[in-house]
Every structure is written in C-alpha cells, then in structure tokens.
XYZ file of N, CA and C in Angstrom:
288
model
N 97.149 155.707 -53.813
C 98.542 155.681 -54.189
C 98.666 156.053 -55.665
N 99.492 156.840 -55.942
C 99.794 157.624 -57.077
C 100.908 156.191 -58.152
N 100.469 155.981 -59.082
C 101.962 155.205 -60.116
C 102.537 156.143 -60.928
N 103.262 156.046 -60.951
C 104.400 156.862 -62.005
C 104.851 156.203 -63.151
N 105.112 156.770 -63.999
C 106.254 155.514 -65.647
C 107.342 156.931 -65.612
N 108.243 156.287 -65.531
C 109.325 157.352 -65.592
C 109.862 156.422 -67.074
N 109.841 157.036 -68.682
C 110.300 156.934 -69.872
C 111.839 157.887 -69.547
N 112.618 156.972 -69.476
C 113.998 157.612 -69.805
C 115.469 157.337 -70.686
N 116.594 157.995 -70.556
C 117.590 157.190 -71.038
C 118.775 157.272 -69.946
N 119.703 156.997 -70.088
C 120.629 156.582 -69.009
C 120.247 156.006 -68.046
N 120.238 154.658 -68.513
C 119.848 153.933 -67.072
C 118.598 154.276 -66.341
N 117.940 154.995 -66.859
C 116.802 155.744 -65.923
C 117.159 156.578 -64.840
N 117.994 157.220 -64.937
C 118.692 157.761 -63.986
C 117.895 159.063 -63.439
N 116.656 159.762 -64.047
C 116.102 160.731 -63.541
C 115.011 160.828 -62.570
N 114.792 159.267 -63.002
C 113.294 158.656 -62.315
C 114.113 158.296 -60.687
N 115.391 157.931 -60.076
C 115.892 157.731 -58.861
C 116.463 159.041 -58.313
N 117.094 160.013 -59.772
C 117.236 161.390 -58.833
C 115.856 162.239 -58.518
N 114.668 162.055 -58.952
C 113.159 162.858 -58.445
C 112.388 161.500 -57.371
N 113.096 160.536 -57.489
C 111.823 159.439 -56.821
C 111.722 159.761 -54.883
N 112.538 160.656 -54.631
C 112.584 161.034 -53.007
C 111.222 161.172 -53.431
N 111.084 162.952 -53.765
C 110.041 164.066 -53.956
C 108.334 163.295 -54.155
N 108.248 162.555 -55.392
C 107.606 161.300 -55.888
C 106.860 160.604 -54.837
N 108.080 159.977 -53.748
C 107.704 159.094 -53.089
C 107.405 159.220 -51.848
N 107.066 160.753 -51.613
C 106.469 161.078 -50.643
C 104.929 161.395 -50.459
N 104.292 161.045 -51.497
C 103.056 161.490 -52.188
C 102.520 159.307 -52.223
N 103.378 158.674 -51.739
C 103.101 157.276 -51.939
C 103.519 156.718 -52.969
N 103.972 157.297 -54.254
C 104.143 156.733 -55.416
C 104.703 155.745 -55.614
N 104.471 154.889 -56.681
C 105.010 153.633 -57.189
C 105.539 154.358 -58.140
N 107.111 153.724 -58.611
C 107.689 154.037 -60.020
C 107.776 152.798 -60.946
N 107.587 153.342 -62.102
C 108.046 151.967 -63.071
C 109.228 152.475 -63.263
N 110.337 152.009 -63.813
C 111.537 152.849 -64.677
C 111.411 152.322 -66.142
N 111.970 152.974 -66.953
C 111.340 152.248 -68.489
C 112.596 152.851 -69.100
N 112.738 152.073 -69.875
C 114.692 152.554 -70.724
C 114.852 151.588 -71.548
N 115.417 151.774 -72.583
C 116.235 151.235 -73.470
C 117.172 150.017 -73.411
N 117.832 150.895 -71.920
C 118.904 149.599 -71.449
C 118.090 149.353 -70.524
N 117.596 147.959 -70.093
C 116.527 147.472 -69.387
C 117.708 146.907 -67.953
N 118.727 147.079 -68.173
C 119.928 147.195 -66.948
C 120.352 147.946 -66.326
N 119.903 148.723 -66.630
C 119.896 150.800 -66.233
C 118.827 150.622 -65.496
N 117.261 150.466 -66.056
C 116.012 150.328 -65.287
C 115.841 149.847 -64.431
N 116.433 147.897 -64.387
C 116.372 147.444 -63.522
C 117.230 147.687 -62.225
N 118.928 148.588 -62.548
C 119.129 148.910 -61.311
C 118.374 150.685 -60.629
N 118.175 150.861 -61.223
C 117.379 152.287 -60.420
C 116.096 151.744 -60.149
N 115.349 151.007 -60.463
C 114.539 149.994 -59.471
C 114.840 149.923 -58.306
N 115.789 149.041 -58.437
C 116.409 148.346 -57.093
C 116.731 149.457 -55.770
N 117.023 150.616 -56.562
C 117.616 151.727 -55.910
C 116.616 152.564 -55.105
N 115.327 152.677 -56.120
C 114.003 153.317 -55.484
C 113.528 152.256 -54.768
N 113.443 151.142 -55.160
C 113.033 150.252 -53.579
C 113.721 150.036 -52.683
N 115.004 150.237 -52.256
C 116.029 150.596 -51.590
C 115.009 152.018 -50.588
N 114.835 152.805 -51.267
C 114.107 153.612 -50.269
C 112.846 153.590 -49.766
N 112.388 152.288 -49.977
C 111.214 151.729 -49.576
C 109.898 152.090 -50.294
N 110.059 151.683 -51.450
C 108.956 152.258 -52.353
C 108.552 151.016 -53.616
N 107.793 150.992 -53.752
C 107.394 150.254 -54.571
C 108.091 150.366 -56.426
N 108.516 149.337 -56.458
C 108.802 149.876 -58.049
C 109.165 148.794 -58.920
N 109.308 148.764 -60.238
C 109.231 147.909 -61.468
C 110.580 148.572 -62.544
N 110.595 147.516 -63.573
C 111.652 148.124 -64.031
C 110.929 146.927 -65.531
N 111.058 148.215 -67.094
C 110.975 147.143 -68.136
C 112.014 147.533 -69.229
N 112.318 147.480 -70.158
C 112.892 147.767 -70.899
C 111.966 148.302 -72.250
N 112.564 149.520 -72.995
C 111.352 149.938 -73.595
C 112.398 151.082 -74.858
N 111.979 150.668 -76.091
C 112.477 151.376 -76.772
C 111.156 152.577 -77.528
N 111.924 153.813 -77.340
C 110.153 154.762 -77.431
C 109.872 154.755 -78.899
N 110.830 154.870 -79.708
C 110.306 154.600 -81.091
C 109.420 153.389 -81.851
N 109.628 152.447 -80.606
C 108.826 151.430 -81.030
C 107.129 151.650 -80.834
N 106.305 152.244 -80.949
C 105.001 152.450 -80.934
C 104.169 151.362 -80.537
N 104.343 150.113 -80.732
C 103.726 148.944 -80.450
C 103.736 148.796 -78.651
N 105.391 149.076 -78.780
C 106.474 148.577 -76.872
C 105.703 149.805 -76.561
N 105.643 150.629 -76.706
C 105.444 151.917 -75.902
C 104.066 151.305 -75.471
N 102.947 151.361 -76.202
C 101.700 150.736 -75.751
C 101.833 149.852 -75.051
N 102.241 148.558 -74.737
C 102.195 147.756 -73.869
C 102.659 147.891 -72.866
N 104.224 148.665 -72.901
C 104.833 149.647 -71.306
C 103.625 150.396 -70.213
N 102.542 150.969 -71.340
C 101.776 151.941 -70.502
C 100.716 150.613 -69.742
N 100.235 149.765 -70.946
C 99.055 148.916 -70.210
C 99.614 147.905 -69.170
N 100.982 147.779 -69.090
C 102.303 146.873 -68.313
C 102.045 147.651 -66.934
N 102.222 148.791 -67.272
C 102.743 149.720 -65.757
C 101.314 150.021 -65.189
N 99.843 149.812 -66.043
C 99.039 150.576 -64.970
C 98.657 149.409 -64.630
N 98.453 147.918 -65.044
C 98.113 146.790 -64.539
C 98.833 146.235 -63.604
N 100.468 146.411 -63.581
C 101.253 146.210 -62.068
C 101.206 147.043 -61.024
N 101.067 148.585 -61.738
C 101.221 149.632 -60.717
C 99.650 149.503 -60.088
N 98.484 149.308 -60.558
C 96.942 149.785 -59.997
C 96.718 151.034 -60.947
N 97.313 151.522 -62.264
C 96.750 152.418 -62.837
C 98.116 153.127 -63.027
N 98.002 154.093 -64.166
C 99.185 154.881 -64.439
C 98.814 156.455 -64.459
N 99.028 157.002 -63.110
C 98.786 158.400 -62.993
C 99.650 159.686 -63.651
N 100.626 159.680 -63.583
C 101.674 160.522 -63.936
C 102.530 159.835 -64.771
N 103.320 160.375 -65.930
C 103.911 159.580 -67.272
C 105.159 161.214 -67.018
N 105.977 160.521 -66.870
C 107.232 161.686 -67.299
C 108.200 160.895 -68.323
N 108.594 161.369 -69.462
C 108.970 161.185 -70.462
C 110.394 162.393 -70.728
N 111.295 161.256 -70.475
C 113.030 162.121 -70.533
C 113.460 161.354 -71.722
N 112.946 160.911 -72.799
C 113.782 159.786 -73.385
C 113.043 160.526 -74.880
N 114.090 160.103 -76.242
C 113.248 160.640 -77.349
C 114.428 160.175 -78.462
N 113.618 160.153 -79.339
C 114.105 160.148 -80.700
C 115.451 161.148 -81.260
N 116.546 160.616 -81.700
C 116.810 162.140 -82.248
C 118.566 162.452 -81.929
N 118.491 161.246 -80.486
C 120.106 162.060 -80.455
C 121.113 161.637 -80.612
N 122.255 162.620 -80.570
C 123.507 162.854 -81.001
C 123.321 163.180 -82.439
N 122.443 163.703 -82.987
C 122.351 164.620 -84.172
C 122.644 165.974 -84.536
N 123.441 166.175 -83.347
C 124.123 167.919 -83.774
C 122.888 169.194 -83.383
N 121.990 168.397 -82.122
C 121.170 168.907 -81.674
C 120.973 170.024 -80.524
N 120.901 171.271 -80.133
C 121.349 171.446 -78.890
C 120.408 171.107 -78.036
C-alpha cells in the first residue's frame, strides 16, 4: 500500500479532488494544511470513499512542523511514499 502527504492550502482541497485516481493504487492520504479544519474535513471526505486517511494541521514555513508532519504521516501511514506539495510561501504578493 502506497501513503501519500498531500501539503496543501484550501482546506486541502486538491488532495480529495486527485484522491479517486490515488486511491486506486491502495493509497492512504494524509491531508496537511494550515487550516487543520479544511484537512480534517477532506479526510473525512476521502474516507467517505473508503480509503484510509489522516488529517494534521501544518504550517510549511515552519521547518520544525514540516519535519514532524513527514515522520507523523510515515509512522501512521506505514511509510511516506509520495509527498505532493500545493501549499507555499509567498501569497497574495502580486504574484502570478
């Protein structure tokens, strides 16, 4: 079985629109976000489709949280295979 960390923002909202595709391969998702109320409902949502999944709250600039998110998710998940990272430093800075 494959684990996933889906690093995002909005609610984690990218990690429940790809977790079909994901979770046909067996995958476990973590969701990981900022708003840890966003995470925890797209959790709920990917286990809704019968899949294993976690939800933490995680701010990426924090370097310390980020490390413990990864050793968090491969010790619940059985290991952390795939890391997709939608979330970053930077916005609403007049960025395109």
């Amino acid at each position: 079985m494959k684990a996933v960390m889906d690093v995002n923002f909005n609610g984690a909202f990218y990690a429940f629109k790809h977790a079909p595709n994901r979770l046909k391969d067996g995958a476990s998702v973590m969701c990981a976000d900022i708003d840890e109320q966003g995470a925890q409902s797209t959790a709920r949502q990917v286990e809704d489709l019968g899949a294993n999944s976690g939800a933490l709250g995680l701010d990426v600039a924090d370097t310390a949280a980020l490390r413990t998110a990864l050793d968090k998710t491969a010790e619940e998940m059985g290991g952390l295979h795939i890391l997709m990272n939608n979330a970053g430093v930077g916005a609403n800075r007049g960025w395109p």
